[in-house]
Amino acid sequence: GQQVMQIPQYQHVQEGEDFTTYCNSSTTLSNIQWYKQRPGGHPVFLIQLVKSGEVKKQKRLTFQFGEAKKNSSLHITATQTTDVGTYFCAGPGNQGGKLIFGQGTELSVKP
Amino acid sequence: NAGVTQTPKFRVLKTGQSMTLLCAQDMNHEYMYWYRQDPGMGLRLIHYSVGEGTTAKGEVPDGYNVSRLKKQNFLLGLESAAPSQTSVYFCASSLLAGGIGQFFGPGTRLTVL
């Protein structure tokens, strides 16, 4: 079945270092979404990418959608302790209305 | 606006007991979802609804039932709880099709002994 894979599963960085998480789909996606979940919290929608090769920025966060629309990445420049949490990518399922989430990348930031 | 709310926040059940989790949203969203979250497994879709009176199966529907009698409410039922259903359950809603821009509730932590 359709799968969305994320790597790495965990990433520990020193504050100020950069961080990247990668998302790969077994099928071509019409769009990809990214969510952030703080420890003990619930997922919060960050962004949606739709176009092949699209790049979007939110302050220190840069999101990319691959040319083949099967992969995506989230890059955080100069991490801060407020970036701590788990980042999930999600793509639409084969049937309308569904989202398939990756397993998430848990980011910890050491001050 | 309260957004998406879930009741209860915590619950402990014994094997074989039943319960209903309630999700309510005040954003007039058509689409609603129930997920479970387990360590290392991400979010897995249990059931979803594309509008009042409709429901559909997600990735892991076995052992759960749902109902969407009113647009703002989405109920998740466990008829006979099993320890494998110990998890954190999240409800979500979205305005757009394809689950775009989902708003999540705070979650229900369920333990089945």
XYZ file of N, CA and C in Angstrom:
672
model
N 0.810 -1.202 0.000
C 0.000 0.000 0.000
C 0.847 1.256 0.000
N 0.177 2.365 -0.112
C 0.862 3.658 -0.150
C 1.586 3.915 1.153
N 2.818 4.404 1.059
C 3.612 4.663 2.256
C 4.276 6.023 2.156
N 4.409 6.659 3.311
C 5.162 7.905 3.421
C 6.205 7.680 4.508
N 7.473 7.774 4.124
C 8.574 7.474 5.038
C 9.327 8.748 5.363
N 9.741 8.850 6.621
C 10.502 10.018 7.057
C 11.809 9.586 7.697
N 12.859 10.316 7.434
C 14.136 10.099 8.104
C 14.776 11.444 8.415
N 15.536 11.513 9.521
C 15.724 10.437 10.494
C 14.541 10.352 11.453
N 14.541 9.345 12.310
C 13.481 9.233 13.295
C 13.731 10.200 14.456
N 15.019 10.369 14.796
C 15.408 11.279 15.872
C 16.584 12.129 15.408
N 16.645 13.342 15.907
C 17.783 14.211 15.635
C 18.033 15.062 16.864
N 19.275 14.988 17.350
C 19.650 15.818 18.494
C 20.660 16.836 17.997
N 20.408 18.107 18.223
C 21.316 19.145 17.752
C 21.626 20.109 18.883
N 22.734 20.830 18.697
C 23.093 21.907 19.603
C 22.362 23.158 19.102
N 21.907 23.954 20.020
C 21.231 25.191 19.616
C 22.131 25.975 18.664
N 21.546 26.446 17.579
C 22.307 27.180 16.581
C 22.696 26.337 15.368
N 22.654 25.023 15.529
C 22.943 24.143 14.394
C 21.718 24.046 13.489
N 21.956 23.604 12.268
C 20.856 23.422 11.331
C 20.283 22.020 11.469
N 19.069 21.850 10.955
C 18.367 20.566 11.043
C 17.588 20.338 9.748
N 17.605 19.090 9.275
C 16.825 18.744 8.087
C 16.139 17.399 8.292
N 14.893 17.331 7.897
C 14.171 16.071 7.883
C 13.666 15.815 6.470
N 13.669 14.537 6.078
C 13.346 14.167 4.706
C 12.132 13.260 4.681
N 11.323 13.446 3.663
C 10.079 12.701 3.529
C 10.031 12.095 2.132
N 9.739 10.806 2.054
C 9.670 10.120 0.765
C 8.391 9.317 0.653
N 7.742 9.461 -0.501
C 6.498 8.755 -0.736
C 6.712 7.641 -1.761
N 5.949 6.567 -1.606
C 6.032 5.464 -2.561
C 5.278 5.800 -3.843
N 4.458 6.837 -3.804
C 3.704 7.244 -4.993
C 3.832 8.753 -5.203
N 3.524 9.205 -6.385
C 3.520 10.638 -6.681
C 2.386 11.304 -5.909
N 2.689 12.444 -5.337
C 1.710 13.146 -4.494
C 1.195 14.396 -5.200
N -0.068 14.679 -5.021
C -0.622 15.929 -5.559
C -0.203 17.114 -4.691
N 0.041 16.840 -3.416
C 0.518 17.882 -2.521
C 1.158 17.214 -1.314
N 1.878 17.976 -0.520
C 2.421 17.456 0.716
C 2.255 18.519 1.794
N 1.969 18.052 2.986
C 1.776 18.959 4.106
C 2.802 18.656 5.189
N 3.084 19.664 6.003
C 3.967 19.482 7.151
C 3.256 19.957 8.410
N 3.462 19.181 9.480
C 2.879 19.485 10.772
C 3.974 19.432 11.831
N 3.747 20.196 12.922
C 4.664 20.155 14.058
C 3.870 19.793 15.304
N 4.448 18.892 16.103
C 3.816 18.516 17.360
C 4.804 18.748 18.486
N 4.466 19.669 19.373
C 5.314 19.906 20.534
C 5.127 18.767 21.526
N 6.119 18.507 22.374
C 5.998 17.425 23.368
C 4.739 17.580 24.210
N 3.936 16.516 24.262
C 2.695 16.551 25.030
C 1.563 17.287 24.352
N 1.807 17.771 23.145
C 0.783 18.559 22.458
C 0.152 17.821 21.295
N -0.538 18.574 20.462
C -1.175 17.996 19.300
C -0.540 18.551 18.030
N -0.663 17.828 16.918
C -0.079 18.330 15.667
C -0.696 19.653 15.244
N 0.156 20.529 14.722
C -0.281 21.828 14.235
C 0.181 21.961 12.786
N -0.740 22.323 11.915
C -0.445 22.478 10.500
C 0.556 23.607 10.281
N 1.611 23.328 9.498
C 2.605 24.349 9.176
C 2.404 24.897 7.765
N 2.336 23.979 6.778
C 2.361 24.442 5.392
C 1.917 23.337 4.447
N 1.496 23.739 3.256
C 1.188 22.811 2.177
C 1.998 23.198 0.947
N 2.584 22.209 0.287
C 3.289 22.421 -0.975
C 2.540 21.683 -2.073
N 2.413 22.322 -3.220
C 1.602 21.759 -4.294
C 2.385 21.560 -5.598
N 3.234 22.515 -5.922
C 3.898 22.497 -7.241
C 5.212 21.738 -7.207
N 5.522 21.094 -8.312
C 6.795 20.410 -8.479
C 7.941 21.398 -8.282
N 8.915 21.043 -7.416
C 10.062 21.898 -7.179
C 9.788 23.111 -6.314
N 8.611 23.181 -5.737
C 8.228 24.351 -4.951
C 9.091 24.484 -3.696
N 9.433 25.718 -3.362
C 10.169 26.040 -2.150
C 9.412 27.147 -1.429
N 9.141 26.916 -0.141
C 8.466 27.949 0.659
C 9.256 28.157 1.934
N 9.226 29.399 2.411
C 9.953 29.727 3.637
C 9.014 30.308 4.675
N 9.255 29.924 5.923
C 8.587 30.532 7.060
C 9.694 30.863 8.061
N 10.137 32.089 8.041
C 11.225 32.531 8.921
C 12.434 31.611 8.744
N 12.795 30.846 9.736
C 13.981 29.993 9.649
C 13.679 28.615 9.043
N 12.433 28.348 8.699
C 12.045 27.057 8.140
C 11.925 27.164 6.628
N 12.551 26.204 5.927
C 12.459 26.134 4.475
C 11.914 24.773 4.078
N 10.845 24.791 3.297
C 10.179 23.575 2.862
C 10.383 23.420 1.352
N 10.677 22.185 0.946
C 10.865 21.925 -0.492
C 10.027 20.726 -0.907
N 9.512 20.783 -2.123
C 8.778 19.680 -2.736
C 9.589 19.236 -3.941
N 9.884 17.970 -4.033
C 10.748 17.466 -5.082
C 10.166 17.627 -6.481
N 11.051 17.599 -7.455
C 10.636 17.765 -8.849
C 9.660 16.666 -9.275
N 9.896 15.458 -8.782
C 9.039 14.326 -9.139
C 7.805 14.230 -8.240
N 7.685 15.134 -7.304
C 6.562 15.169 -6.348
C 6.431 13.859 -5.575
N 7.580 13.256 -5.240
C 7.576 12.058 -4.420
C 8.383 12.260 -3.142
N 9.025 13.407 -2.997
C 9.793 13.641 -1.797
C 9.732 15.107 -1.404
N 10.040 15.337 -0.146
C 9.983 16.686 0.394
C 10.981 16.791 1.533
N 11.337 18.010 1.872
C 12.239 18.213 2.993
C 11.858 19.457 3.759
N 12.223 19.453 5.026
C 12.060 20.621 5.899
C 13.427 20.919 6.495
N 13.882 22.121 6.303
C 15.186 22.534 6.815
C 14.998 23.682 7.784
N 15.583 23.573 8.962
C 15.542 24.654 9.943
C 16.954 25.205 10.087
N 17.082 26.483 9.889
C 18.370 27.157 10.028
C 18.531 27.661 11.452
N 19.721 27.427 12.018
C 20.036 27.959 13.354
C 18.934 27.626 14.359
N 18.842 26.353 14.694
C 17.762 25.895 15.573
C 17.745 26.645 16.904
N 16.534 26.752 17.447
C 16.334 27.333 18.768
C 15.585 26.314 19.618
N 15.586 26.519 20.922
C 14.912 25.558 21.809
C 13.407 25.512 21.532
N 12.881 26.554 20.970
C 11.446 26.580 20.623
C 11.120 25.677 19.438
N 12.162 25.190 18.746
C 11.924 24.296 17.604
C 11.726 22.847 18.034
N 11.925 22.568 19.304
C 11.787 21.203 19.815
C 10.398 20.646 19.513
N 10.368 19.388 19.086
C 9.093 18.730 18.800
C 9.274 17.682 17.725
N 8.165 17.131 17.288
C 8.182 16.142 16.222
C 7.564 16.755 14.972
N 8.269 16.598 13.864
C 7.813 17.151 12.591
C 7.320 16.016 11.700
N 6.104 16.166 11.234
C 5.480 15.145 10.392
C 5.226 15.700 8.994
N 5.473 14.859 7.995
C 4.976 15.164 6.661
C 3.746 14.290 6.428
N 2.900 14.725 5.515
C 1.684 13.959 5.229
C 1.277 14.187 3.784
N 0.853 13.116 3.135
C 0.401 13.221 1.759
C -0.979 12.626 1.613
N -1.711 13.021 0.581
C -3.064 12.494 0.391
C -3.041 11.011 0.077
N -4.006 10.297 0.641
C -4.140 8.876 0.378
C -4.775 8.624 -0.977
N -4.855 7.339 -1.335
C -5.415 6.979 -2.628
C -6.889 7.347 -2.730
N -7.591 7.271 -1.595
C -9.005 7.619 -1.586
C -9.172 9.046 -1.093
N -10.128 9.729 -1.646
C -10.336 11.119 -1.282
C -10.578 11.320 0.196
N -10.036 12.385 0.742
C -10.281 12.757 2.120
C -9.256 12.257 3.096
N -8.416 11.307 2.678
C -7.458 10.716 3.604
C -6.092 11.380 3.513
N -5.400 11.375 4.656
C -4.007 11.796 4.700
C -3.184 10.637 5.232
N -2.023 10.418 4.628
C -1.090 9.417 5.125
C 0.076 10.169 5.738
N 0.312 9.945 7.035
C 1.376 10.625 7.741
C 2.644 9.792 7.751
N 3.797 10.475 7.660
C 5.059 9.829 7.923
C 5.186 9.563 9.422
N 6.236 8.809 9.786
C 6.399 8.444 11.203
C 6.876 9.618 12.054
N 7.348 10.669 11.396
C 7.789 11.839 12.133
C 9.274 11.829 12.447
N 9.842 13.004 12.592
C 11.216 13.190 13.058
C 11.161 13.984 14.342
N 11.696 13.378 15.407
C 11.700 14.057 16.702
C 12.979 14.856 16.838
N 12.825 16.154 17.012
C 13.972 17.057 17.142
C 14.146 17.489 18.592
N 15.343 17.293 19.107
C 15.664 17.859 20.421
C 16.816 18.836 20.237
N 16.781 19.925 20.975
C 17.759 20.999 20.847
C 18.393 21.247 22.204
N 19.695 21.099 22.237
C 20.429 21.307 23.490
C 20.880 22.756 23.569
N 20.504 23.453 24.653
C 20.874 24.876 24.741
C 22.383 25.075 24.929
N -13.681 31.171 19.393
C -13.807 29.816 18.843
C -12.979 28.821 19.640
N -13.594 27.687 19.983
C -12.873 26.668 20.725
C -12.033 25.815 19.788
N -12.357 25.792 18.488
C -11.613 24.958 17.549
C -12.124 23.534 17.612
N -11.217 22.606 17.888
C -11.573 21.195 18.014
C -11.394 20.779 19.472
N -12.443 20.249 20.056
C -12.356 19.793 21.440
C -12.618 18.296 21.492
N -12.023 17.651 22.483
C -12.179 16.206 22.658
C -12.542 15.903 24.101
N -13.417 14.931 24.268
C -13.829 14.490 25.593
C -13.796 12.972 25.637
N -13.250 12.327 26.670
C -12.503 12.934 27.785
C -11.045 13.152 27.411
N -10.269 13.684 28.318
C -8.835 13.879 28.098
C -8.049 12.617 28.467
N -8.503 11.925 29.471
C -7.852 10.697 29.918
C -8.926 9.668 30.245
N -8.571 8.372 30.049
C -9.518 7.331 30.435
C -8.758 6.038 30.617
N -9.142 5.294 31.642
C -8.594 3.953 31.850
C -9.747 2.965 31.761
N -9.598 1.970 30.925
C -10.626 0.947 30.749
C -10.071 -0.424 31.086
N -10.968 -1.324 31.436
C -10.577 -2.723 31.560
C -10.894 -3.431 30.247
N -10.155 -4.473 29.952
C -10.397 -5.239 28.730
C -11.858 -5.662 28.660
N -12.453 -5.433 27.488
C -13.846 -5.809 27.274
C -14.843 -4.689 27.512
N -14.429 -3.627 28.185
C -15.343 -2.512 28.414
C -15.517 -1.707 27.129
N -16.577 -0.923 27.113
C -16.832 -0.082 25.938
C -16.775 1.380 26.342
N -16.539 2.236 25.351
C -16.564 3.672 25.615
C -16.719 4.430 24.304
N -17.098 5.690 24.426
C -17.230 6.574 23.273
C -16.407 7.814 23.505
N -15.603 8.168 22.514
C -14.843 9.410 22.533
C -15.593 10.429 21.688
N -15.724 11.638 22.230
C -16.472 12.673 21.529
C -15.528 13.730 20.992
N -15.751 14.101 19.756
C -15.011 15.189 19.123
C -16.010 16.229 18.646
N -15.738 17.476 18.938
C -16.612 18.554 18.494
C -15.781 19.665 17.884
N -16.285 20.239 16.773
C -15.600 21.379 16.149
C -16.621 22.467 15.850
N -16.171 23.720 16.024
C -17.080 24.856 15.830
C -16.672 25.708 14.631
N -15.959 25.099 13.672
C -15.458 25.832 12.513
C -16.267 25.528 11.246
N -17.337 24.780 11.391
C -18.197 24.428 10.262
C -17.452 23.612 9.187
N -16.492 22.821 9.633
C -15.722 22.005 8.691
C -16.517 20.788 8.254
N -16.382 20.447 6.967
C -17.052 19.257 6.445
C -16.333 17.976 6.851
N -14.996 18.037 6.861
C -14.201 16.821 6.983
C -13.705 16.631 8.417
N -13.875 15.421 8.919
C -13.411 15.115 10.277
C -12.727 13.761 10.269
N -11.779 13.593 11.205
C -10.900 12.426 11.191
C -10.647 11.946 12.617
N -10.429 10.672 12.755
C -9.926 10.105 14.005
C -8.612 9.387 13.717
N -7.581 9.747 14.513
C -6.269 9.119 14.411
C -5.905 8.493 15.754
N -5.013 7.518 15.680
C -4.354 7.073 16.885
C -2.854 7.278 16.700
N -2.198 7.608 17.818
C -0.766 7.857 17.771
C -0.061 6.947 18.762
N 0.828 6.133 18.259
C 1.619 5.231 19.075
C 3.096 5.528 18.837
N 3.936 5.311 19.852
C 5.369 5.632 19.713
C 5.984 4.991 18.477
N 6.678 5.806 17.675
C 7.365 5.311 16.491
C 6.475 4.990 15.310
N 5.154 5.193 15.476
C 4.218 4.814 14.401
C 3.593 6.032 13.734
N 3.880 7.197 14.222
C 3.250 8.374 13.636
C 1.761 8.410 13.925
N 1.020 9.040 13.046
C -0.433 9.151 13.178
C -1.075 8.206 12.166
N -1.931 7.340 12.656
C -2.604 6.401 11.766
C -4.100 6.685 11.776
N -4.651 6.775 10.578
C -6.057 7.134 10.420
C -6.945 5.935 10.738
N -7.922 6.157 11.615
C -8.837 5.080 12.010
C -10.078 5.119 11.119
N -10.811 6.213 11.205
C -11.976 6.452 10.362
C -12.026 7.936 10.038
N -12.763 8.264 8.993
C -12.945 9.668 8.681
C -14.335 9.897 8.116
N -14.671 11.179 7.968
C -15.991 11.548 7.463
C -15.846 12.730 6.524
N -16.518 12.672 5.393
C -16.461 13.773 4.424
C -17.699 14.651 4.492
N -18.532 14.413 5.475
C -19.709 15.253 5.665
C -20.685 14.603 6.617
N -21.646 15.394 7.073
C -22.648 14.876 8.007
C -23.306 13.622 7.445
N -23.406 12.606 8.282
C -24.065 11.366 7.880
C -23.182 10.397 7.128
N -21.920 10.756 6.873
C -21.014 9.870 6.144
C -19.856 9.429 7.024
N -19.382 8.212 6.808
C -18.165 7.738 7.456
C -17.430 6.821 6.494
N -16.132 6.683 6.689
C -15.331 5.799 5.842
C -14.171 5.251 6.654
N -13.669 4.091 6.246
C -12.582 3.446 6.968
C -11.241 4.046 6.583
N -10.367 4.122 7.572
C -9.003 4.554 7.332
C -8.061 3.369 7.289
N -6.843 3.574 7.789
C -5.818 2.522 7.760
C -6.046 1.427 8.789
N -6.544 1.799 9.973
C -6.648 0.848 11.086
C -8.042 0.886 11.703
N -9.092 0.502 10.978
C -10.462 0.650 11.477
C -10.962 -0.455 12.404
N -10.262 -1.601 12.434
C -10.783 -2.751 13.175
C -10.869 -2.473 14.666
N -12.032 -2.818 15.248
C -12.248 -2.629 16.674
C -12.855 -1.273 17.023
N -13.096 -0.448 16.005
C -13.650 0.898 16.226
C -14.883 1.103 15.346
N -15.806 1.908 15.850
C -16.916 2.364 15.017
C -17.071 3.871 15.210
N -17.668 4.508 14.232
C -17.812 5.966 14.281
C -19.211 6.367 13.840
N -19.593 7.566 14.237
C -20.849 8.136 13.746
C -20.701 9.644 13.614
N -21.372 10.199 12.603
C -21.355 11.644 12.351
C -22.802 12.071 12.096
N -23.571 12.076 13.175
C -24.980 12.431 13.066
C -25.166 13.933 12.897
N -24.274 14.708 13.476
C -24.307 16.158 13.318
C -22.987 16.611 12.721
N -23.016 17.653 11.953
C -21.828 18.134 11.251
C -20.696 18.448 12.228
N -21.037 18.993 13.391
C -19.993 19.455 14.298
C -19.421 18.352 15.186
N -20.038 17.169 15.192
C -19.598 16.113 16.102
C -19.174 14.859 15.358
N -18.138 14.223 15.877
C -17.661 12.960 15.299
C -17.318 12.051 16.467
N -18.049 10.948 16.597
C -17.904 10.065 17.740
C -17.113 8.816 17.353
N -16.227 8.417 18.239
C -15.449 7.192 18.043
C -15.794 6.214 19.157
N -16.241 5.025 18.786
C -16.643 4.032 19.764
C -15.727 2.826 19.779
N -15.488 2.351 20.999
C -14.795 1.076 21.178
C -15.800 0.154 21.831
N -16.219 -0.893 21.154
C -17.264 -1.772 21.683
C -16.734 -2.722 22.741
N -15.521 -3.233 22.539
C -14.925 -4.175 23.476
C -13.424 -3.908 23.503
N -13.021 -3.047 24.431
C -11.643 -2.556 24.426
C -10.632 -3.678 24.645
N -9.484 -3.537 23.971
C -8.380 -4.478 24.096
C -7.108 -3.705 24.445
N -6.155 -4.344 25.118
C -4.908 -3.648 25.466
C -4.207 -3.034 24.253
N -4.373 -3.633 23.064
C -3.748 -3.100 21.854
C -4.327 -1.746 21.451
N -5.438 -1.373 22.069
C -6.043 -0.075 21.777
C -5.568 1.019 22.729
N -4.653 0.683 23.605
C -3.996 1.700 24.422
C -3.225 2.631 23.496
N -3.549 3.923 23.556
C -2.965 4.858 22.593
C -3.403 6.271 22.956
N -2.882 7.223 22.207
C -3.407 8.585 22.263
C -4.246 8.791 21.005
N -5.469 9.241 21.200
C -6.405 9.416 20.086
C -6.582 10.900 19.800
N -6.392 11.254 18.544
C -6.582 12.632 18.109
C -7.719 12.708 17.109
N -8.535 13.707 17.308
C -9.559 14.057 16.331
C -9.047 15.270 15.563
N -9.436 15.371 14.305
C -9.044 16.521 13.494
C -10.184 16.885 12.560
N -10.179 18.127 12.101
C -11.156 18.547 11.107
C -10.467 19.422 10.074
N -11.049 19.475 8.896
C -10.498 20.353 7.865
C -11.624 20.926 7.015
N -11.365 22.120 6.499
C -12.323 22.783 5.632
C -12.231 22.242 4.212
N -10.997 21.916 3.802
C -10.760 21.534 2.426
C -10.702 20.024 2.274
N -11.005 19.558 1.087
C -10.927 18.134 0.781
C -9.472 17.679 0.807
N -9.261 16.385 0.902
C -7.911 15.849 0.912
C -7.194 16.075 2.227
N -7.944 16.439 3.251
C -7.345 16.627 4.570
C -6.380 17.788 4.662
N -6.517 18.767 3.792
C -5.566 19.879 3.758
C -5.793 20.806 4.943
N -4.692 21.105 5.636
C -4.770 22.068 6.728
C -5.644 21.603 7.872
N -5.386 20.411 8.366
C -6.209 19.874 9.446
C -5.942 20.576 10.770
N -7.022 20.791 11.515
C -6.944 21.296 12.880
C -7.142 20.107 13.809
N -6.217 19.932 14.747
C -6.285 18.797 15.652
C -6.819 19.219 17.021
N -7.505 18.271 17.658
C -7.907 18.454 19.044
C -6.752 18.135 19.967
N -6.945 18.321 21.277
C -5.853 18.133 22.240
C -5.521 16.675 22.521
N -6.367 15.750 22.100
C -6.072 14.336 22.283
C -6.741 13.726 23.495
N -6.947 12.407 23.417
C -7.442 11.608 24.536
C -6.441 10.484 24.773
N -5.942 10.417 26.003
C -4.996 9.346 26.346
C -5.790 8.197 26.942
N -5.815 7.068 26.240
C -6.595 5.910 26.663
C -5.665 4.760 27.033
N -5.915 4.206 28.211
C -5.186 3.019 28.649
C -6.178 1.891 28.851
N -5.871 0.748 28.263
C -6.734 -0.434 28.432
C -5.934 -1.495 29.181
N -6.445 -1.855 30.356
C -5.731 -2.815 31.211
C -6.178 -4.242 30.944
